[in-house]
Amino acid sequence: EAGVTQFPSHSVIEKGQTVTLRCDPISGHDNLYWYRRVMGKEIKFLLHFVKESKQDESGMPNNRFLAERTGGTYSTLKVQPAELEDSGVYFCASSQPHGTGDYGYTFGSGTRLTVV
Amino acid sequence: AQKITQTQPGMFVQEKEAVTLDCTYDTSDQSYGLFWYKQPSSGEMIFLIYQGSYDEQNATEGRYSLNFQKARKSANLVISASQLGDSAMYFCAMREGTDSGSARQLTFGSGTQLTVLP
C-alpha cells in the first residue's frame, strides 16, 4: 500500500509569491489533515477534510491560505501571497473513515517551505 | 493553556541504555487517545505507540513502552536499549473525544530531540 505522498519536498519562494503544496492520501482514506510546524515550535493543526468537505478549518491562520480537495482524493494547500512567517514544514496525514484506531493516522514526509 | 507539554527540548542517552521522554496532557474529555511519533532527520513522521484512555494496561511496542498515569495526566515514552538510529525528534500527541462519523485531529507537543551517544 502506498503511503501519504507530499510534494514538493522542499520549496523556496520569495515573499509575495504563490506556492501550492500537494498531498496524495492513502487510497480509501476519507479523512485528510494538514498540519504545520514552524521552526522550533509544536506541530499545529490547520484543517481537516472528510472526503471533499472541510470538516474543520479552525487552524487556518488567515485568508492567504486556501485548501481544496476536489473529488475527495488529493488535496492542495495554496499560500497566496506568501509571507516570511509562513516558513515551516507542512505535513499532511490521512486516516480511514472511522479513524479512532491506534494506527489511524498516516503522515507524509512533509513539505519544507522557506519564504525569503 | 498547552494541551500537550513536553518539557525536555533535548535529551542525551548512552547507547544501550533506557531513556524516558516526558509528556503531560490536559483534557476534560473522558475518552481520548495518546500517541507518540518519531521524526528522524529525513523528515517523515513515524508512528510509534498508542494508548487509549480506557486502556488499563500500559501500551508496549517492541522497545517502546508508554508509562500511562491517568490521574497525573502523563504519558511518558520509555525507549529501552537505545540504538544510534533512535536519534530523532519525538512528538507526543493527543486525540480528544470519540467520533461517530469522522476522526478528529491530533494536538501535538513541541517535541523532544533525542540524541543517542555511542
XYZ file of N, CA and C in Angstrom:
702
model
N 0.849 -1.196 0.000
C 0.000 0.000 0.000
C 0.879 1.237 0.000
N 0.628 2.165 -0.940
C 1.402 3.391 -0.984
C 1.030 4.236 0.214
N 2.022 4.995 0.700
C 1.779 5.862 1.845
C 1.217 7.192 1.408
N 1.260 8.155 2.321
C 0.841 9.511 2.024
C 2.008 10.209 1.325
N 1.707 10.801 0.188
C 2.746 11.437 -0.615
C 2.553 12.936 -0.647
N 3.628 13.653 -0.391
C 3.570 15.098 -0.459
C 4.642 15.611 -1.411
N 4.274 16.631 -2.153
C 5.271 17.311 -2.973
C 4.889 18.755 -3.220
N 5.900 19.584 -3.402
C 7.307 19.215 -3.409
C 7.803 18.884 -2.003
N 8.980 18.323 -1.903
C 9.552 18.060 -0.589
C 10.151 19.341 -0.016
N 10.625 20.196 -0.902
C 11.182 21.474 -0.489
C 10.700 22.543 -1.463
N 10.497 23.741 -0.938
C 10.144 24.862 -1.801
C 10.716 26.135 -1.190
N 11.425 26.884 -2.027
C 11.950 28.178 -1.597
C 11.337 29.229 -2.505
N 10.620 30.169 -1.921
C 9.965 31.199 -2.726
C 10.210 32.551 -2.090
N 9.989 33.579 -2.884
C 10.150 34.927 -2.368
C 8.844 35.404 -1.741
N 8.997 36.264 -0.792
C 7.825 36.890 -0.171
C 6.946 37.495 -1.254
N 5.654 37.263 -1.139
C 4.711 37.794 -2.106
C 4.348 36.825 -3.226
N 5.134 35.780 -3.382
C 4.829 34.794 -4.413
C 3.777 33.807 -3.905
N 3.345 32.965 -4.817
C 2.345 31.945 -4.507
C 2.993 30.572 -4.533
N 2.575 29.728 -3.614
C 3.074 28.360 -3.613
C 1.886 27.424 -3.389
N 1.924 26.294 -4.069
C 0.872 25.283 -3.905
C 1.513 23.972 -3.491
N 1.065 23.470 -2.360
C 1.536 22.199 -1.848
C 0.486 21.132 -2.157
N 0.969 19.932 -2.410
C 0.028 18.870 -2.753
C 0.199 17.683 -1.820
N -0.914 17.042 -1.540
C -0.901 15.844 -0.701
C -1.766 14.769 -1.357
N -1.197 13.595 -1.547
C -1.959 12.438 -2.016
C -2.118 11.480 -0.843
N -3.332 11.315 -0.344
C -3.529 10.439 0.811
C -3.504 8.973 0.391
N -3.584 8.120 1.364
C -3.730 6.695 1.074
C -5.097 6.472 0.449
N -5.118 5.681 -0.591
C -6.368 5.422 -1.295
C -7.416 4.863 -0.331
N -8.600 5.455 -0.364
C -9.674 4.988 0.508
C -9.765 5.712 1.836
N -8.783 6.521 2.130
C -8.824 7.297 3.373
C -9.677 8.543 3.159
N -10.806 8.593 3.857
C -11.692 9.739 3.713
C -11.169 10.976 4.420
N -10.478 10.753 5.521
C -10.003 11.879 6.320
C -8.630 12.336 5.854
N -8.498 13.618 5.651
C -7.212 14.195 5.267
C -6.990 15.429 6.121
N -5.787 15.545 6.660
C -5.439 16.623 7.577
C -4.197 17.355 7.072
N -4.195 18.643 7.313
C -2.984 19.441 7.104
C -2.518 19.980 8.455
N -1.198 19.874 8.652
C -0.560 20.414 9.843
C 0.635 21.244 9.409
N 1.102 22.087 10.340
C 2.271 22.896 10.037
C 3.152 22.972 11.277
N 4.469 22.887 11.044
C 5.401 23.097 12.138
C 6.300 24.271 11.764
N 6.138 25.351 12.492
C 7.020 26.493 12.324
C 8.258 26.220 13.173
N 9.381 26.730 12.727
C 10.691 26.440 13.339
C 10.638 26.404 14.867
N 11.008 25.247 15.426
C 11.174 25.117 16.866
C 9.890 25.058 17.662
N 8.759 25.096 17.000
C 7.503 25.099 17.744
C 6.747 23.798 17.492
N 5.614 23.673 18.186
C 4.873 22.426 18.054
C 4.165 22.362 16.707
N 3.775 21.172 16.354
C 3.032 20.946 15.119
C 1.598 21.393 15.349
N 1.145 22.270 14.490
C -0.195 22.858 14.657
C -1.142 22.346 13.572
N -2.330 22.038 13.978
C -3.390 21.629 13.075
C -3.839 22.802 12.226
N -4.041 22.560 10.930
C -4.559 23.587 10.032
C -6.011 23.296 9.668
N -6.230 22.153 9.023
C -7.600 21.805 8.697
C -7.762 20.325 8.429
N -9.018 19.932 8.361
C -9.410 18.537 8.229
C -10.494 18.420 7.162
N -10.235 17.564 6.181
C -11.242 17.227 5.170
C -11.834 15.863 5.485
N -13.129 15.740 5.270
C -13.750 14.430 5.167
C -14.255 14.335 3.735
N -13.651 13.462 3.006
C -13.848 13.406 1.549
C -13.549 14.799 0.993
N -14.495 15.381 0.270
C -14.187 16.684 -0.322
C -14.611 17.865 0.529
N -15.230 17.570 1.683
C -15.766 18.643 2.518
C -14.806 19.037 3.640
N -14.783 20.305 3.937
C -13.973 20.789 5.056
C -14.726 20.533 6.357
N -14.194 19.629 7.152
C -14.821 19.287 8.423
C -14.490 20.311 9.492
N -13.243 20.780 9.448
C -12.768 21.708 10.470
C -11.616 22.492 9.870
N -11.773 23.796 9.759
C -10.668 24.621 9.245
C -10.286 25.687 10.265
N -10.501 25.364 11.522
C -10.258 26.326 12.587
C -8.791 26.687 12.751
N -7.898 25.857 12.229
C -6.474 26.124 12.389
C -5.855 26.940 11.270
N -6.628 27.248 10.246
C -6.070 28.026 9.140
C -5.718 29.422 9.658
N -4.486 29.863 9.448
C -4.036 31.105 10.086
C -4.698 32.364 9.550
N -4.987 32.413 8.258
C -5.606 33.607 7.680
C -6.067 33.290 6.271
N -6.634 34.274 5.616
C -7.223 34.012 4.298
C -6.189 33.962 3.170
N -4.923 34.008 3.506
C -3.910 33.781 2.467
C -3.737 32.287 2.207
N -4.338 31.478 3.042
C -4.242 30.024 2.910
C -5.556 29.480 2.363
N -5.437 28.681 1.296
C -6.628 28.094 0.698
C -6.376 26.614 0.460
N -7.210 25.788 1.028
C -7.074 24.344 0.847
C -8.258 23.817 0.066
N -7.965 22.861 -0.799
C -9.019 22.225 -1.581
C -8.771 20.729 -1.637
N -9.854 20.018 -1.857
C -9.753 18.567 -2.045
C -10.834 18.152 -3.028
N -10.564 18.442 -4.260
C -11.523 18.175 -5.323
C -11.711 16.673 -5.493
N -12.966 16.234 -5.524
C -13.239 14.824 -5.745
C -12.900 13.938 -4.579
N -12.492 14.521 -3.491
C -12.191 13.733 -2.303
C -10.954 12.879 -2.405
N -10.075 13.209 -3.348
C -8.836 12.429 -3.463
C -7.674 13.248 -2.929
N -6.852 13.786 -3.845
C -5.706 14.552 -3.373
C -6.150 15.929 -2.901
N -5.290 16.575 -2.151
C -5.572 17.909 -1.635
C -4.437 18.856 -1.987
N -4.787 20.115 -2.147
C -3.777 21.150 -2.334
C -3.935 22.213 -1.259
N -2.832 22.801 -0.901
C -2.813 23.906 0.038
C -2.032 25.033 -0.618
N -2.748 26.106 -0.899
C -2.133 27.238 -1.593
C -1.905 28.365 -0.617
N -0.748 28.972 -0.709
C -0.431 30.141 0.106
C -0.204 31.297 -0.855
N -1.044 32.343 -0.717
C -1.003 33.444 -1.674
C -1.491 34.728 -1.036
N -0.660 35.756 -0.920
C 0.779 35.760 -1.158
C 1.530 35.250 0.068
N 2.639 34.621 -0.158
C 3.419 34.069 0.955
C 4.125 35.175 1.735
N 4.187 34.987 3.048
C 4.896 35.887 3.944
C 6.024 35.113 4.638
N 6.946 35.855 5.213
C 8.104 35.222 5.853
C 7.678 34.239 6.951
N 6.635 34.600 7.701
C 6.218 33.761 8.829
C 5.536 32.464 8.399
N 5.326 32.316 7.088
C 4.726 31.072 6.596
C 5.762 29.961 6.466
N 7.003 30.294 6.619
C 8.067 29.281 6.527
C 7.873 28.213 7.583
N 8.088 26.983 7.180
C 7.942 25.866 8.108
C 7.798 24.577 7.326
N 7.469 23.536 8.053
C 7.224 22.243 7.415
C 5.735 21.960 7.465
N 5.172 21.660 6.315
C 3.749 21.392 6.195
C 3.553 19.890 6.026
N 2.820 19.329 6.957
C 2.561 17.890 6.935
C 1.120 17.622 6.537
N 0.962 16.533 5.844
C -0.355 16.021 5.524
C -0.486 14.639 6.164
N -1.673 14.312 6.606
C -1.929 12.983 7.165
C -3.296 12.520 6.685
N -3.475 11.219 6.618
C -4.788 10.701 6.265
C -5.164 9.566 7.196
N -6.459 9.326 7.301
C -6.935 8.217 8.120
C -8.205 7.649 7.503
N -8.546 6.454 7.919
C -9.712 5.757 7.392
C -10.979 6.429 7.903
N -12.127 6.040 7.348
C -13.388 6.717 7.682
C -13.684 6.813 9.169
N -13.384 5.757 9.920
C -13.604 5.848 11.358
C -12.251 5.743 12.028
N -11.532 6.815 11.971
C -10.121 6.777 12.375
C -9.905 6.834 13.863
N -10.564 5.993 14.581
C -10.377 6.030 16.020
C -9.422 4.943 16.506
N -8.864 4.211 15.577
C -7.946 3.157 15.971
C -6.564 3.688 16.262
N -5.761 2.877 16.840
C -4.446 3.332 17.253
C -3.519 3.570 16.073
N -3.748 2.939 14.967
C -2.907 3.169 13.806
C -3.633 4.022 12.778
N -4.522 4.890 13.255
C -5.433 5.565 12.345
C -4.797 6.587 11.435
N -3.674 7.184 11.845
C -3.141 8.302 11.081
C -1.843 7.911 10.394
N -1.750 8.235 9.107
C -0.508 8.055 8.374
C -0.064 9.415 7.865
N 1.177 9.754 8.161
C 1.697 11.058 7.783
C 2.564 10.964 6.536
N 2.556 12.036 5.789
C 3.517 12.194 4.717
C 4.843 12.704 5.259
N 5.803 12.852 4.381
C 7.140 13.290 4.783
C 7.245 14.800 4.928
N 6.210 15.499 4.538
C 6.198 16.943 4.724
C 6.784 17.709 3.555
N 6.392 18.964 3.476
C 6.976 19.920 2.531
C 7.631 21.019 3.352
N 8.917 21.191 3.136
C 9.632 22.263 3.843
C 9.538 23.527 2.993
N 8.808 24.510 3.502
C 8.612 25.767 2.782
C 9.486 26.838 3.406
N 10.259 27.494 2.561
C 11.077 28.614 3.015
C 10.689 29.841 2.207
N 10.273 30.865 2.898
C 9.923 32.124 2.252
C 11.035 33.121 2.555
N 11.612 33.669 1.495
C 12.764 34.588 1.686
C 12.423 36.006 1.213
N -4.091 27.467 27.341
C -3.184 26.565 28.057
C -2.741 25.454 27.114
N -1.502 25.018 27.323
C -0.971 23.944 26.499
C -1.763 22.680 26.758
N -2.126 21.992 25.705
C -2.822 20.732 25.894
C -1.828 19.589 26.019
N -0.726 19.696 25.327
C 0.325 18.690 25.403
C 1.623 19.399 25.756
N 2.268 18.965 26.800
C 3.505 19.591 27.243
C 4.643 18.590 27.246
N 5.672 18.929 26.520
C 6.905 18.140 26.556
C 7.983 19.080 27.085
N 8.435 18.827 28.280
C 9.303 19.780 28.977
C 10.776 19.622 28.636
N 11.108 18.596 27.883
C 12.521 18.336 27.569
C 12.791 18.671 26.104
N 13.334 19.836 25.819
C 13.624 20.158 24.419
C 14.677 19.212 23.841
N 15.630 18.792 24.677
C 16.692 17.907 24.216
C 17.070 16.916 25.288
N 17.400 15.701 24.834
C 17.825 14.653 25.762
C 18.995 13.902 25.150
N 19.906 13.440 26.017
C 21.005 12.601 25.564
C 20.927 11.281 26.320
N 21.266 10.211 25.638
C 21.294 8.903 26.281
C 22.443 8.098 25.676
N 23.028 7.292 26.503
C 24.110 6.425 26.038
C 23.498 5.219 25.318
N 24.135 4.816 24.260
C 23.677 3.634 23.532
C 23.502 2.468 24.501
N 22.429 1.701 24.281
C 22.052 0.511 25.042
C 21.385 0.833 26.383
N 21.330 2.102 26.752
C 20.626 2.443 27.984
C 19.172 2.785 27.672
N 18.366 2.844 28.717
C 16.963 3.224 28.566
C 16.812 4.736 28.767
N 15.776 5.287 28.154
C 15.523 6.723 28.296
C 14.016 6.945 28.373
N 13.629 7.922 29.169
C 12.216 8.287 29.313
C 12.008 9.696 28.805
N 11.072 9.829 27.889
C 10.694 11.142 27.362
C 9.355 11.527 27.972
N 9.312 12.707 28.556
C 8.134 13.107 29.314
C 7.047 13.737 28.445
N 5.826 13.496 28.842
C 4.677 14.114 28.179
C 3.550 14.229 29.189
N 3.030 15.417 29.356
C 1.816 15.602 30.144
C 0.763 16.228 29.244
N -0.482 15.985 29.589
C -1.570 16.448 28.735
C -2.684 17.032 29.587
N -3.546 17.747 28.914
C -4.669 18.380 29.604
C -5.911 18.211 28.749
N -6.915 17.601 29.303
C -8.184 17.445 28.603
C -9.293 17.243 29.611
N -10.484 17.652 29.224
C -11.647 17.414 30.069
C -12.475 16.234 29.536
N -12.038 15.695 28.391
C -12.750 14.542 27.832
C -12.412 13.291 28.641
N -13.386 12.381 28.707
C -13.144 11.108 29.375
C -12.500 10.111 28.415
N -12.814 10.293 27.142
C -12.287 9.398 26.129
C -11.297 10.150 25.253
N -10.094 9.645 25.177
C -9.069 10.296 24.369
C -7.999 9.271 24.050
N -7.144 9.630 23.124
C -6.040 8.746 22.749
C -4.733 9.503 22.766
N -3.698 8.816 23.129
C -2.369 9.419 23.209
C -1.422 8.692 22.270
N -0.635 9.441 21.551
C 0.238 8.912 20.516
C 1.663 9.427 20.733
N 2.610 8.625 20.277
C 3.986 9.096 20.142
C 4.438 8.861 18.713
N 5.089 9.895 18.179
C 5.644 9.823 16.837
C 7.129 10.146 16.899
N 7.840 9.558 15.956
C 9.281 9.813 15.816
C 9.512 10.512 14.485
N 10.313 11.555 14.508
C 10.648 12.247 13.264
C 12.163 12.276 13.117
N 12.708 11.387 12.304
C 14.154 11.425 12.065
C 14.517 12.614 11.198
N 15.793 12.775 10.958
C 16.264 13.937 10.189
C 15.727 13.925 8.763
N 15.329 12.771 8.277
C 14.765 12.689 6.924
C 13.381 13.315 6.835
N 12.737 13.544 7.957
C 11.523 14.342 7.960
C 10.209 13.612 8.124
N 10.151 12.323 7.815
C 8.855 11.647 7.908
C 8.430 11.461 9.354
N 7.149 11.383 9.576
C 6.574 11.165 10.907
C 6.236 9.690 11.027
N 6.882 9.032 11.968
C 6.721 7.592 12.127
C 5.934 7.313 13.405
N 4.825 6.616 13.268
C 4.016 6.244 14.432
C 4.772 5.222 15.277
N 4.776 5.440 16.587
C 5.466 4.514 17.487
C 4.510 3.706 18.349
N 3.584 4.407 19.013
C 2.805 3.731 20.040
C 1.558 4.545 20.353
N 0.520 3.836 20.797
C -0.765 4.458 21.104
C -1.285 3.929 22.441
N -1.935 4.842 23.170
C -2.586 4.464 24.434
C -3.966 5.076 24.464
N -4.977 4.269 24.625
C -6.331 4.780 24.790
C -6.605 5.087 26.246
N -7.457 6.064 26.477
C -7.698 6.499 27.853
C -8.346 5.425 28.701
N -9.029 4.476 28.072
C -9.677 3.420 28.833
C -8.828 2.156 28.917
N -7.665 2.201 28.282
C -6.802 1.019 28.338
C -6.192 0.907 29.726
N -6.345 -0.252 30.334
C -5.838 -0.418 31.691
C -4.361 -0.780 31.715
N -3.933 -1.428 30.655
C -2.534 -1.816 30.581
C -1.748 -0.740 29.847
N -0.506 -0.552 30.259
C 0.372 0.341 29.509
C 0.690 -0.282 28.156
N 0.673 0.554 27.121
C 0.954 0.062 25.773
C 2.441 -0.258 25.634
N 2.711 -1.302 24.864
C 4.104 -1.640 24.542
C 4.186 -2.023 23.069
N 5.283 -1.641 22.451
C 5.561 -1.987 21.064
C 7.055 -2.184 20.940
N 7.479 -3.426 21.042
C 8.908 -3.695 20.942
C 9.685 -3.004 22.046
N 10.630 -2.158 21.658
C 11.445 -1.455 22.659
C 10.759 -0.215 23.224
N 9.569 0.085 22.710
C 8.832 1.261 23.176
C 7.750 0.846 24.155
N 7.634 1.581 25.217
C 6.512 1.409 26.120
C 6.027 2.779 26.558
N 4.757 2.828 26.883
C 4.154 4.091 27.290
C 3.782 3.965 28.759
N 4.342 4.797 29.567
C 4.046 4.818 31.000
C 2.869 5.765 31.218
N 1.682 5.180 31.251
C 0.443 5.957 31.302
C 0.000 6.093 32.748
N -0.040 7.336 33.236
C -0.515 7.607 34.582
C -1.669 8.588 34.455
N -2.855 8.019 34.417
C -4.053 8.800 34.079
C -4.319 9.898 35.097
N -4.202 9.588 36.366
C -4.513 10.575 37.397
C -3.561 11.765 37.318
N -2.352 11.514 36.905
C -1.363 12.592 36.780
C -1.353 13.193 35.382
N -2.160 12.618 34.508
C -2.240 13.065 33.109
C -0.852 13.090 32.479
N -0.186 11.969 32.621
C 1.110 11.867 31.965
C 1.171 10.609 31.107
N 1.946 10.697 30.050
C 2.052 9.602 29.073
C 3.495 9.559 28.579
N 4.378 9.169 29.450
C 5.795 9.188 29.114
C 6.184 8.018 28.219
N 7.059 8.280 27.297
C 7.573 7.237 26.403
C 8.883 6.711 26.973
N 8.964 5.403 27.062
C 10.193 4.766 27.522
C 10.783 3.982 26.361
N 12.025 4.274 26.039
C 12.733 3.531 24.999
C 13.797 2.710 25.710
N 13.715 1.423 25.563
C 14.711 0.565 26.208
C 15.837 0.267 25.222
N 17.015 -0.029 25.765
C 18.161 -0.436 24.932
C 18.332 0.485 23.731
N 18.580 1.753 23.992
C 18.670 2.757 22.924
C 19.687 2.370 21.861
N 19.341 2.727 20.644
C 20.206 2.476 19.497
C 20.526 3.807 18.821
N 21.630 3.831 18.087
C 22.012 5.072 17.416
C 20.901 5.571 16.496
N 20.188 4.637 15.894
C 19.099 5.008 14.995
C 17.892 5.606 15.697
N 17.895 5.606 17.007
C 16.799 6.229 17.752
C 16.961 7.742 17.835
N 18.107 8.251 17.438
C 18.310 9.699 17.465
C 17.315 10.360 16.517
N 16.482 11.224 17.053
C 15.397 11.833 16.276
C 14.639 12.794 17.174
N 13.666 13.482 16.569
C 12.711 14.280 17.327
C 11.530 13.396 17.656
N 11.048 13.489 18.883
C 9.922 12.684 19.323
C 8.775 13.600 19.746
N 7.604 13.318 19.191
C 6.423 14.120 19.482
C 5.376 13.288 20.199
N 4.826 13.876 21.237
C 3.663 13.327 21.916
C 2.430 14.030 21.349
N 1.346 13.311 21.180
C 0.139 13.908 20.602
C -1.104 13.298 21.236
N -2.191 14.041 21.174
C -3.453 13.574 21.767
C -4.595 13.790 20.789
N -5.499 12.824 20.770
C -6.769 12.983 20.076
C -7.851 12.963 21.128
N -8.665 13.988 21.160
C -9.702 14.081 22.175
C -11.018 13.547 21.657
N -11.788 12.965 22.557
C -13.143 12.584 22.261
C -13.242 11.375 21.357
N -14.433 10.934 21.165
C -14.702 9.857 20.215
C -15.646 10.404 19.166
N -15.622 9.794 18.031
C -16.428 10.289 16.934
C -17.292 9.182 16.379
N -18.433 9.551 15.937
C -19.280 8.552 15.319
C -19.029 8.486 13.819
N -18.659 9.588 13.259
C -18.571 9.584 11.804
C -17.235 9.985 11.242
N -16.460 10.729 11.969
C -15.184 11.169 11.417
C -14.164 11.273 12.535
N -12.935 11.230 12.153
C -11.856 11.226 13.136
C -11.401 12.643 13.408
N -11.021 12.915 14.605
C -10.567 14.244 14.966
C -9.072 14.382 14.746
N -8.656 15.622 14.752
C -7.244 15.900 14.536
C -6.449 15.652 15.806
N -5.146 15.604 15.652
C -4.229 15.446 16.763
C -3.738 16.811 17.244
N -3.478 16.883 18.544
C -2.803 18.039 19.126
C -1.424 17.584 19.574
N -0.412 18.300 19.152
C 0.961 17.879 19.382
C 1.654 18.710 20.448
N 2.645 18.096 21.078
C 3.578 18.822 21.907
C 4.685 19.404 21.054
N 5.598 20.106 21.702
C 6.664 20.800 20.974
C 7.834 19.894 20.623
N 7.827 18.678 21.152
C 8.845 17.717 20.756
C 10.054 17.679 21.661
N 10.722 16.528 21.639
C 11.985 16.328 22.354
C 12.999 15.777 21.370
N 14.118 16.444 21.253
C 15.191 15.969 20.374
C 16.071 15.005 21.162
N 16.030 13.746 20.778
C 16.817 12.724 21.463
C 18.088 12.438 20.679
N 19.192 12.440 21.368
C 20.467 12.077 20.765
C 21.035 10.879 21.507
N 21.315 9.826 20.751
C 21.895 8.624 21.338
C 23.401 8.667 21.093
N 24.150 8.571 22.154
C 25.606 8.668 22.075
C 26.254 7.291 21.997
N 27.251 7.134 21.145
C 27.896 5.813 21.020
C 28.790 5.510 22.221
